[in-house]
Coordinates of C-alpha atoms and ligand atoms in Angstrom, one line a residue:
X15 CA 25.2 20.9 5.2
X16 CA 21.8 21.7 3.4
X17 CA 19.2 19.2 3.2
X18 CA 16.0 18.8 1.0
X19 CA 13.1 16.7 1.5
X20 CA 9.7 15.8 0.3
X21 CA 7.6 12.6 -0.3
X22 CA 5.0 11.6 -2.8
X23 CA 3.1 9.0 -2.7
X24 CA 0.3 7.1 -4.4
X25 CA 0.3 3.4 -5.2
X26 CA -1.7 3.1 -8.8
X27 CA -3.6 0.4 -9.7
X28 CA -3.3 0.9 -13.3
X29 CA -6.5 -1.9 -13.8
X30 CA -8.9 1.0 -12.2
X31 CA -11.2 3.1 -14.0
X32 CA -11.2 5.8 -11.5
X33 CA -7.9 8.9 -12.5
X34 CA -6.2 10.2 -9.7
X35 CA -6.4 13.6 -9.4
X36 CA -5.2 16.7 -7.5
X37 CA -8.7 16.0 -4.9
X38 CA -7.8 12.6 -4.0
X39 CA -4.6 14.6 -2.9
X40 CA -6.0 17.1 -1.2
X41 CA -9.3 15.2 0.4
X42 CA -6.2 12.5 1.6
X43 CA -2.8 14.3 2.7
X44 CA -1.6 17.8 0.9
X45 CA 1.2 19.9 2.7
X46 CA 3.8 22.2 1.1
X47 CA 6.3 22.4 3.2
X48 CA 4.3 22.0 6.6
X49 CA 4.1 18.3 7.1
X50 CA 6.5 17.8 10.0
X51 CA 4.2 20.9 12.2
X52 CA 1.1 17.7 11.9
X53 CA 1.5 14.5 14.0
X54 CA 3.5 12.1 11.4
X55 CA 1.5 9.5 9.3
X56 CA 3.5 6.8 7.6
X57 CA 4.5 8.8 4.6
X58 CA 5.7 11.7 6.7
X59 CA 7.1 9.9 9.6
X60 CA 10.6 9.9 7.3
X61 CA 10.1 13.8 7.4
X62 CA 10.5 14.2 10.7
X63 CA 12.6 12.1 11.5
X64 CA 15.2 13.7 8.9
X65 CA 14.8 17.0 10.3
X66 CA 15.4 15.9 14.0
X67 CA 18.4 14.2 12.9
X68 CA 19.4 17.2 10.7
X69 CA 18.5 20.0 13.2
X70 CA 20.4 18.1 16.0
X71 CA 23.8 18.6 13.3
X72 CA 23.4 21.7 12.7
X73 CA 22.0 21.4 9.2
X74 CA 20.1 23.8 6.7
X75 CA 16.9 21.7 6.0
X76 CA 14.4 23.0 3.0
X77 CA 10.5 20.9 3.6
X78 CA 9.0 20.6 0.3
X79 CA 5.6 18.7 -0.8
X80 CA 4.2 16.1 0.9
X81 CA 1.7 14.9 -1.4
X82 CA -0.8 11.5 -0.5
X83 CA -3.8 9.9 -2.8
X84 CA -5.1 7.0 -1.6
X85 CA -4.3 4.7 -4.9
X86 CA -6.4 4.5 -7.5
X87 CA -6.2 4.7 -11.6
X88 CA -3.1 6.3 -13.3
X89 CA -2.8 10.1 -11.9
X90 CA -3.9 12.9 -14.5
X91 CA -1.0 14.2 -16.0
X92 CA -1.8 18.1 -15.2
X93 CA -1.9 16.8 -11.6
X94 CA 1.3 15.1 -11.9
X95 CA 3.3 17.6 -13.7
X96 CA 2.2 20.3 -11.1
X97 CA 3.1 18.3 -7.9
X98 CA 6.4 17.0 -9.7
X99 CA 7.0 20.8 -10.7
X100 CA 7.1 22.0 -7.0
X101 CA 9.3 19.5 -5.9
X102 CA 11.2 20.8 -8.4
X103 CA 10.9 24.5 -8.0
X104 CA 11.5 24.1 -4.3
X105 CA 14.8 22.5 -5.1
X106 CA 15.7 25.6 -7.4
X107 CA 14.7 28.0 -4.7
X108 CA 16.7 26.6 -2.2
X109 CA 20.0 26.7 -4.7
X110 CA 20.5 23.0 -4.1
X111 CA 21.3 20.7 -1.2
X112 CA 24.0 18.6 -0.6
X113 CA 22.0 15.8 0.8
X114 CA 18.2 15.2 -0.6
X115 CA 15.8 12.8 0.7
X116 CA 12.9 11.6 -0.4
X117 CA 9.9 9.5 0.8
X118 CA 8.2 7.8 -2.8
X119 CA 5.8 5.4 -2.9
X120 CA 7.3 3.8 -6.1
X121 CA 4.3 2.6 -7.6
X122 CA 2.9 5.8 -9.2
X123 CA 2.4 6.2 -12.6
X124 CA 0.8 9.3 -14.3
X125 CA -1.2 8.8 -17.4
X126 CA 2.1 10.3 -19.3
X127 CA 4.5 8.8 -17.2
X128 CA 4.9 5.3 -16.4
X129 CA 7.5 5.6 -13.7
X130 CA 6.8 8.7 -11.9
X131 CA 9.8 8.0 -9.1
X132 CA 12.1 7.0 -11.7
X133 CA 11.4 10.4 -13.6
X134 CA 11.4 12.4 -10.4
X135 CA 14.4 11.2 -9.6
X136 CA 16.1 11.7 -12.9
X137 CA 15.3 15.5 -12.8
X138 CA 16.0 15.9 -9.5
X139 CA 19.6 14.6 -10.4
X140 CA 19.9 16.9 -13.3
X141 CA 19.1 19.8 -11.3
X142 CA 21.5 18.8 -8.5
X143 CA 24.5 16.5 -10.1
X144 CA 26.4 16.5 -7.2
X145 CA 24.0 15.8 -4.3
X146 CA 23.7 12.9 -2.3
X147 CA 20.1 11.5 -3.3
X148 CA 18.5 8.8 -1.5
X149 CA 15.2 7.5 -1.5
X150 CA 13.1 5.8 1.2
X151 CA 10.0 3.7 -1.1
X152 CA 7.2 1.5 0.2
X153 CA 8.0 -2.1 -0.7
X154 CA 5.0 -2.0 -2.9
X155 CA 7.3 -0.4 -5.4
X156 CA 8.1 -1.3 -9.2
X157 CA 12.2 -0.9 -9.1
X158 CA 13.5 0.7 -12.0
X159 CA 16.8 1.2 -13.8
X160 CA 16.1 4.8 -13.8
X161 CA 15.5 4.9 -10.3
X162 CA 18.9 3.5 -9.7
X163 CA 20.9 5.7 -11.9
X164 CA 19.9 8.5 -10.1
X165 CA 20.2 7.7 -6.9
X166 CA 22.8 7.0 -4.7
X167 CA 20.9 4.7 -1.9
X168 CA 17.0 3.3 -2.0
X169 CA 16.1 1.4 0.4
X170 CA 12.5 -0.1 1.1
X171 CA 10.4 -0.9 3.5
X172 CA 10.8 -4.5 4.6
X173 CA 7.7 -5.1 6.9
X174 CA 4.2 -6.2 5.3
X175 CA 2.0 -4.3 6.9
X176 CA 4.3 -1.7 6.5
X177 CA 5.8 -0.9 11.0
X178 CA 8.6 -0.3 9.9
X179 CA 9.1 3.4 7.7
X180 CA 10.9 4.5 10.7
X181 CA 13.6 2.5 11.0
X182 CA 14.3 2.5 7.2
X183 CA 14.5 6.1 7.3
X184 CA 16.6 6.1 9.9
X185 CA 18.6 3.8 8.4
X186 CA 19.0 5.7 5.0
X187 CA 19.7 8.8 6.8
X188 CA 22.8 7.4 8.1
X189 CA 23.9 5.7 5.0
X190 CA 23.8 9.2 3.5
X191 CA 25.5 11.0 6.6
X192 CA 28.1 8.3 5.9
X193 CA 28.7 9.7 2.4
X194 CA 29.0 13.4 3.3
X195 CA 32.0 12.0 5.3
X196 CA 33.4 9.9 2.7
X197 CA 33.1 6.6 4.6
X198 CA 31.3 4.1 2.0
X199 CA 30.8 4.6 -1.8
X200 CA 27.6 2.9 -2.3
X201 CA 26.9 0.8 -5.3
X202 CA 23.6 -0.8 -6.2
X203 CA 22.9 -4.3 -7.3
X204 CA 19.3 -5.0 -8.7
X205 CA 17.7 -8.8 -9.7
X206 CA 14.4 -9.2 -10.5
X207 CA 12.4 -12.4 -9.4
X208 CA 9.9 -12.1 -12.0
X209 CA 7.1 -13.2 -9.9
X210 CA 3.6 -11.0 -8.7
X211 CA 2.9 -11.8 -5.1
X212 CA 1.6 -10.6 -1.8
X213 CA 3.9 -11.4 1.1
X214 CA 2.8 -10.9 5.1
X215 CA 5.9 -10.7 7.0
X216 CA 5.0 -11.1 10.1
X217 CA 4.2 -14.7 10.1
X218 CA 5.9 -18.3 8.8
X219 CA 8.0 -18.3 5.7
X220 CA 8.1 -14.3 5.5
X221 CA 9.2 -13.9 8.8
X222 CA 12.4 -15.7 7.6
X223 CA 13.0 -14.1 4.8
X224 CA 13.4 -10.7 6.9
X225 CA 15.8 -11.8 9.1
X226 CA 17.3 -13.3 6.2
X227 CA 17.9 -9.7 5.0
X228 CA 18.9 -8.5 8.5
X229 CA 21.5 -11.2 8.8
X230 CA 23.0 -9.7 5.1
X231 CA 23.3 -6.3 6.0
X232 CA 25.8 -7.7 8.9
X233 CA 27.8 -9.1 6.4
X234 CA 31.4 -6.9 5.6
X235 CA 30.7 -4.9 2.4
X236 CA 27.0 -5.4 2.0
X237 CA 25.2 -2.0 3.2
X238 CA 21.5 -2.6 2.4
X239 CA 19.2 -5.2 0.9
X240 CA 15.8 -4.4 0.6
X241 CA 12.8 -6.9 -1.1
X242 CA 10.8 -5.1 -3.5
X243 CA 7.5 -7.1 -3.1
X244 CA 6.1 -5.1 -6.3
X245 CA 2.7 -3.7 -6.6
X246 CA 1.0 -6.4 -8.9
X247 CA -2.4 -4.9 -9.5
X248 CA -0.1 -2.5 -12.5
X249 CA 0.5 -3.7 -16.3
X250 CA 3.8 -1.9 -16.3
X251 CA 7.2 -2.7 -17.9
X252 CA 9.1 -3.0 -14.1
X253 CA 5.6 -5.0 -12.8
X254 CA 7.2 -8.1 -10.1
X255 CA 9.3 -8.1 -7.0
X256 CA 13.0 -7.5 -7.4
X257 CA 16.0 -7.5 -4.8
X258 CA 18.1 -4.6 -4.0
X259 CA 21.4 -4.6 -2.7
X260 CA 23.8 -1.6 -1.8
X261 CA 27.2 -2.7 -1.1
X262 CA 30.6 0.0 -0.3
X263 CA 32.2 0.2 -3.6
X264 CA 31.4 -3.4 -4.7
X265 CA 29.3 -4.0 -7.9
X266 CA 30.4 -7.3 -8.2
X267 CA 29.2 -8.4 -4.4
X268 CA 25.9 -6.4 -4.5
X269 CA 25.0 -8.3 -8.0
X270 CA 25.8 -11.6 -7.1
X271 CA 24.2 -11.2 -3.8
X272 CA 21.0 -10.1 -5.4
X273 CA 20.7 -12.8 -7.5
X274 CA 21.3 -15.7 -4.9
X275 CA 18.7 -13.9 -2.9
X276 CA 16.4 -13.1 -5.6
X277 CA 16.4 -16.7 -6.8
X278 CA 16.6 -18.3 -3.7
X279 CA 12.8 -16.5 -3.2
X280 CA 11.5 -17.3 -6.6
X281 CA 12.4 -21.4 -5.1
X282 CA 9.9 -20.5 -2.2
X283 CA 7.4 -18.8 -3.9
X284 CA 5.1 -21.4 -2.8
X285 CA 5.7 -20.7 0.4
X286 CA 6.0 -17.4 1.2
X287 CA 2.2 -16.9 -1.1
X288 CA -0.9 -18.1 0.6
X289 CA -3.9 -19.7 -0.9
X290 CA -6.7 -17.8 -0.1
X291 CA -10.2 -19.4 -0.1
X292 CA -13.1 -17.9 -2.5
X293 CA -16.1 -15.7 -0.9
X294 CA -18.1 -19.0 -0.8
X295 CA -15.9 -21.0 1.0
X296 CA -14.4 -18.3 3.4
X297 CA -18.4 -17.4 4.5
X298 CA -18.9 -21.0 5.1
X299 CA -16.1 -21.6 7.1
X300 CA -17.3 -18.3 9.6
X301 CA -20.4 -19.9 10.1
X302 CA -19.1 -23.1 10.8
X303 CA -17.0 -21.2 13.4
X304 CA -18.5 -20.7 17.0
X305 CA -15.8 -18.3 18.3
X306 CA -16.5 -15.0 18.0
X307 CA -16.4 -12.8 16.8
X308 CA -14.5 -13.9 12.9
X309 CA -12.7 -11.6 10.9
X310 CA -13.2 -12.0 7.1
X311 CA -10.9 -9.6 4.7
X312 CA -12.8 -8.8 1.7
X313 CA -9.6 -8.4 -0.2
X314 CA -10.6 -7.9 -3.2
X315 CA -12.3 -4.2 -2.5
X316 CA -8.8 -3.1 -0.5
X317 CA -9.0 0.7 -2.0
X318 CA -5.7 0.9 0.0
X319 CA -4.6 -1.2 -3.6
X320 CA -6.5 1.0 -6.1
X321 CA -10.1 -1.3 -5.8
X322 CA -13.2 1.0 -5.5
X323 CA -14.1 0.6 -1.8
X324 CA -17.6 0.3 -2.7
X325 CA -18.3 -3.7 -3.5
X326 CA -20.9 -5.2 -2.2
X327 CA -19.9 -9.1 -3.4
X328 CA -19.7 -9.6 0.2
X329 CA -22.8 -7.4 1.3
X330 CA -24.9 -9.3 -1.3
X331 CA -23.7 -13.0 0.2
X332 CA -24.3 -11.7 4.2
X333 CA -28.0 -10.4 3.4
X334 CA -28.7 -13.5 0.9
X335 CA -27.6 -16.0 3.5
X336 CA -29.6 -14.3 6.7
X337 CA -26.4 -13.5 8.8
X338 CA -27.5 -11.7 12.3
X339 CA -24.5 -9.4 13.9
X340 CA -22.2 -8.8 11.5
X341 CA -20.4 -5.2 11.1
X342 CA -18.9 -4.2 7.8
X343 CA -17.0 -1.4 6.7
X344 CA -16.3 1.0 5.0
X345 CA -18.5 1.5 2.3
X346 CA -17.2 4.3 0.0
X347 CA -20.3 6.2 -0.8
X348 CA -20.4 9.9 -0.8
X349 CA -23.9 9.8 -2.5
X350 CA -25.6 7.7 0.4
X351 CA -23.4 9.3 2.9
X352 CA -24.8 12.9 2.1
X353 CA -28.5 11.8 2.2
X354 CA -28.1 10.0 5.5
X355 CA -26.1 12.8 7.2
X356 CA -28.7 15.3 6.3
X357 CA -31.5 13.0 7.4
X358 CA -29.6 13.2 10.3
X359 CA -29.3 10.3 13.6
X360 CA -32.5 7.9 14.3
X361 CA -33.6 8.3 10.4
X362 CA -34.8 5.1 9.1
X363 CA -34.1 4.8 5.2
X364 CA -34.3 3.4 2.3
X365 CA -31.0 3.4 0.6
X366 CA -29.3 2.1 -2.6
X367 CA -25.8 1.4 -1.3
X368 CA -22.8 1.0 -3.3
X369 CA -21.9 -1.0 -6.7
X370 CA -21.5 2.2 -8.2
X371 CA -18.0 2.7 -9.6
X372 CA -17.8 -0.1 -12.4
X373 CA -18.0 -3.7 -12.5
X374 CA -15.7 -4.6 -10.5
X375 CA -17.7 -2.7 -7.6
X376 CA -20.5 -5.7 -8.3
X377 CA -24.5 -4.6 -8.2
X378 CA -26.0 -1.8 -6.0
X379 CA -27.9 -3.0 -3.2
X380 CA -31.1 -2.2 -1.5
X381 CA -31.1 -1.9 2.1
X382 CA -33.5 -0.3 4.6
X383 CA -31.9 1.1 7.2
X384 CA -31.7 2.9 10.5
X385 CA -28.9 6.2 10.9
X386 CA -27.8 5.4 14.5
X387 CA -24.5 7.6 14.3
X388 CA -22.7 10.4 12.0
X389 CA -18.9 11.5 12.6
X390 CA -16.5 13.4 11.4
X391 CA -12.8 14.3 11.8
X392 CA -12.1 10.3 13.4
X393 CA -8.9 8.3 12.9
X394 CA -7.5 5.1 12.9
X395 CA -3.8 3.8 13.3
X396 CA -1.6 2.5 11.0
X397 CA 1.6 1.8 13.2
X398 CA 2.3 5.2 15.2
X399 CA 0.4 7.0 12.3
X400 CA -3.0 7.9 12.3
X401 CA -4.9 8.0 9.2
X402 CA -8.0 10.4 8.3
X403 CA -11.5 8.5 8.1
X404 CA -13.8 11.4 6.4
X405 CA -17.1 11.4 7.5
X406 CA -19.1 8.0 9.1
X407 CA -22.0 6.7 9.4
X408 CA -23.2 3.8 10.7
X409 CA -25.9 2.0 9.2
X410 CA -27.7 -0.4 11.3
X411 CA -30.0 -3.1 8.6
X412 CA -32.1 -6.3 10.2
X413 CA -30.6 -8.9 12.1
X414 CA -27.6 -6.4 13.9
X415 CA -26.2 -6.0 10.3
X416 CA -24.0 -3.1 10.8
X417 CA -22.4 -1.3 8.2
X418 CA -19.9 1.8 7.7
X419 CA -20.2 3.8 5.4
X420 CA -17.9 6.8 4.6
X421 CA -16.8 9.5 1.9
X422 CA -13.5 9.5 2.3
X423 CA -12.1 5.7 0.2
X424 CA -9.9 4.2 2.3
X425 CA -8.9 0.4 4.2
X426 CA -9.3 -1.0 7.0
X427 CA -6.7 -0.6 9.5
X428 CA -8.0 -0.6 13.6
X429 CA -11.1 -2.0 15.4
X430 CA -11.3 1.4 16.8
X431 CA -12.5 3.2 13.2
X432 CA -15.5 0.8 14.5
X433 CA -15.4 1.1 17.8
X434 CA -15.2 5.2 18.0
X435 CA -18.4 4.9 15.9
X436 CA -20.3 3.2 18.8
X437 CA -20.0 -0.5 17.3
X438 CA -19.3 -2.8 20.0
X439 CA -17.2 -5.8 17.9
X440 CA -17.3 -7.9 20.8
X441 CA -20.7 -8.9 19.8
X442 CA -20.4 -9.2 16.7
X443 CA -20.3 -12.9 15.2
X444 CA -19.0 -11.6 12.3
X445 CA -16.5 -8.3 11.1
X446 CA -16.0 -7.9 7.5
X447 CA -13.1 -5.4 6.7
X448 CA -12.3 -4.2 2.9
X449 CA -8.2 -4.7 3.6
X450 CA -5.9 -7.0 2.3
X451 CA -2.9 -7.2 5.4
X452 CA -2.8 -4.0 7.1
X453 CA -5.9 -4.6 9.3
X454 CA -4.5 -8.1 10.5
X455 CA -2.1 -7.3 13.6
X456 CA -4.6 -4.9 15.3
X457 CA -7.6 -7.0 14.5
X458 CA -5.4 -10.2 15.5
X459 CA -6.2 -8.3 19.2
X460 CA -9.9 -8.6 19.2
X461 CA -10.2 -12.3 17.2
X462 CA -9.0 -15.8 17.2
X463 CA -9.7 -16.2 13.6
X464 CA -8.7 -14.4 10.4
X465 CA -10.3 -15.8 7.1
X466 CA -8.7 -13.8 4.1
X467 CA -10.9 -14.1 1.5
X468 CA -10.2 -13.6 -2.4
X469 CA -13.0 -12.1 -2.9
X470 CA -13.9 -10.2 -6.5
X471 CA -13.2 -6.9 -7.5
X472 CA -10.8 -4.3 -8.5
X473 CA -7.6 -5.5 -5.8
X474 CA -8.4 -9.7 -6.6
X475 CA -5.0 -11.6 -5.2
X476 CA -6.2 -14.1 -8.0
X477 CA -3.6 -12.1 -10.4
X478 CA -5.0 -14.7 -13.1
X479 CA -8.5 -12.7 -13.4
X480 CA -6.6 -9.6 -15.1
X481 CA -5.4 -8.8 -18.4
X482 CA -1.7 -8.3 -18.3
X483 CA -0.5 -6.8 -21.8
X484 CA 3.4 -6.1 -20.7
X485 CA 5.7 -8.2 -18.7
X486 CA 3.9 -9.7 -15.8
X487 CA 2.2 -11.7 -18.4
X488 CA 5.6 -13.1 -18.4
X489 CA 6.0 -13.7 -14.5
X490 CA 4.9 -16.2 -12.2
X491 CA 2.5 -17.3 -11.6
X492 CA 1.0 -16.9 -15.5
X493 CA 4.6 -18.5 -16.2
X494 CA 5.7 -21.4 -14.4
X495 CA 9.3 -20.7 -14.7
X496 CA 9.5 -17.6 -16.5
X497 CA 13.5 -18.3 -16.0
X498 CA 12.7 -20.7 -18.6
X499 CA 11.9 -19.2 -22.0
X500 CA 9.2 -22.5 -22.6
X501 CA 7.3 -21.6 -20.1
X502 CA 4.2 -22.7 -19.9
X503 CA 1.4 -19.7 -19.8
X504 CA -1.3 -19.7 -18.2
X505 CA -4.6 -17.8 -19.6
X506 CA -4.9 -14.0 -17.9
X507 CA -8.5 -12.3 -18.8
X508 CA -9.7 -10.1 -16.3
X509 CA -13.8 -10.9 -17.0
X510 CA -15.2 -7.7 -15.5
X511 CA -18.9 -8.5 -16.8
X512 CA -18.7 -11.7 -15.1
X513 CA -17.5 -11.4 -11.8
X514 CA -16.5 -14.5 -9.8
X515 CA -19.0 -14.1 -7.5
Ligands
LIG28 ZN1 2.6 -0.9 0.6

């Protein structure tokens, strides 16, 4: 048996002004053919995990690309083409596979291609008509009918934050092993909810929902079901969470069950989508708080959903209101990084800190400033995977304001991107991380209370403040019951010169 694999992946906010290009690629994750000799990363835990499993049988396996940007506007089409063209030329060069297995993200789209999965997949199918393709995709996907013809088995992630790419690889290798031996004939069922949303899992209504999906794939037939949660931050046609369900030779089961599942969520959309308060209200509840220290998410500046990284809504608030110990992070400035790093530890400075990617990055601001420490080459976990921080700095302002500040954009994840910088969080009264859930289980460790703020910015959860010109104008929540062809719509203007502040 030969097998082929890759993954590519970048989640595109396609509301950002900023292009991806080949050196968010290459500044992020860029390996051709080499990522399974590197410690895995959540993308590329699949990897290696397919070639243990492979190597173990005896297989052939061919590593092609892995390829990651940390999301951002549509990727530029010269960028696209060429890291879609080696995927593709490594499949020639190999003569094929039997088996090929991908790691997407599902949410790319290139400023010529609107779904770049869907179109990888397509060609990859035309180039090998009588492999077995499957395709592991973050459940921040848009699932698309040419996704489905061409492969035999997707299957998602089903944890928010994302623990689980393991098991889901694991689990699509098997399904696929089950086809070379001629065991099941998957078929796919596909039902879309019609709804934008942002779903933890690992708490209340969500929880259920999961095991909901576990209890499924027990039942005789049914395969696979995987929730698409969607990536909401795109105006694209497949925009909105959809269910996915593989059953053994059983189109019939695998749409009905689809549909019951995929309206049965829609009837708890209420529940399984938080409220989250506005900046104003989540800073006055932390200082109402005497525990310490309180974790506010600045979600609207989550670059790990396509938002600049460099707001400074929050910044602006902190300073304005006189709050003492608070660290914040990370600032994505390369300009202020540079001068601090050659000015060089124990510098004090005056610096004009970020606001400077477009309006939904809010105003500079001006902040004197003391360089206590500079690092490079750090990481912070994700799950088992660690991701790359660029170079650090810590900024420390008046009152034991401490700020990050980095080059390389990127979320939130671990206390210890802090911590490893010398920022003691325990004595902190206040942490401000730019992240919208993937920073919550680790941080759930050091705090007793979250505050999730929807802040402004470029990764809002108020879906409302953005200008949907395709379907998810169409979906809830702009549509009450968009089910209902009467629906009652709701106005969607994103007002980027007036931020919500
Ligand atoms: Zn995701």
């Amino acid at each position: 048996m030969k097998l082929f694999m890759a993954t590519l992946s970048t989640e595109t906010n396609t509301f950002s002004p900023m292009p991806t290009a080949m050196s968010g690629f290459e500044e992020f994750y860029l390996r051709h053919g080499t990522a399974t000799q590197d410690s895995p990363n959540l993308m590329t835990e699949a990897l290696h995990l397919w070639r243990r499993r492979a190597e173990a049988m005896g297989w052939e396996v061919t590593e092609s690309l892995a390829a990651i940007a940390e999301p951002a506007g549509p990727t530029i089409a010269s960028t696209y083409d060429a890291l879609r063209g080696e995927i593709l030329s490594d499949l020639e060069q190999a003569s094929g596979a039997d088996v090929i297995l991908l790691q997407l993200h599902g949410a790319m789209v290139a400023q010529h291609v609107e779904d770049c999965e869907g179109d990888i997949l397509q060609a990859v199918r035309s180039l090998c008509p009588d492999a077995i393709i499957g395709v592991s995709l973050d459940l921040h996907c848009h699932l698309t009918e040419d996704m489905l013809s061409a492969a035999d088995l997707i299957v998602t992630f089903k944890e928010y934050p994302h623990d689980d790419a393991a098991p889901r690889a694991r689990e699509l290798f098997d399904l696929a092993l089950r086809m070379t031996r001629e065991e099941i004939r998957p078929v796919s069922g596909m039902f879309d909810c019609r709804m934008l949303g942002l779903y933890l899992t690992k708490e209340g209504e969500m929880q259920e929902v999961v095991r909901e999906m576990h209890a499924l794939e027990a039942q005789p037939g049914i395969l696979s079901v995987s929730l698409a949660h969607g990536f909401p931050w795109a105006d694209v046609a497949d925009v909105g969470t959809r269910v996915l369900v593989i059953t053994d030779n059983d189109a019939e089961l695998a749409a009905r069950t689809a549909e019951n599942f995929g309206k049965a969520f829609f009837a708890r959309r209420d529940a399984v989508n938080a409220s989250y308060p506005d900046l104003d209200t989540a800073l006055d509840r932390a200082m109402t708080s005497t525990d310490g220290p309180i974790v506010l998410a600045d979600m609207g500046d989550n670059s790990g959903a396509g938002a600049p990284g460099d707001a400074t809504f929050v910044l602006r608030e902190v300073l304005k209101r006189g709050l003492s110990d608070v660290a914040a992070g990370f600032y994505w400035d390369p300009v202020v990084l540079r001068i601090c790093k050659d000015a060089g530890r124990g510098a004090r400075l005056s610096l004009r800190l970020g606001g400077k990617v477009g309006p939904d990055s809010g105003d500079p601001v001006d902040i004197d400033a003391e360089v206590v420490h500079v690092a490079s080459g750090l990481g912070q976990h994700l799950g088992e995977g660690l991701e790359p921080l660029g170079t650090m700095v810590w900024l420390r302002l008046a009152n034991g304001v401490d700020l990050l500040v980095n080059d390389l954009r990127t979320q939130v994840y671990h206390p210890e991107a802090f911590e490893q910088m010398g920022i003691r969080l325990a004595t902190k009264k206040l942490v401000v991380v730019k992240s919208t859930f993937h920073f919550y289980a680790p941080f759930r460790a050091i705090t007793t209370r979250v505050i999730q703020a929807a802040t402004p910015g470029g990764a809002s959860p108020d879906f409302t403040t953005f200008r949907y010109l395709g379907p998810g104008s169409e979906c809830w929540p702009f549509v009450d019951d968009p089910f209902d062809t009467a629906g009652n719509k709701l106005s969607n203007t994103h007002d980027l010169d007036q931020p919500a502040v």
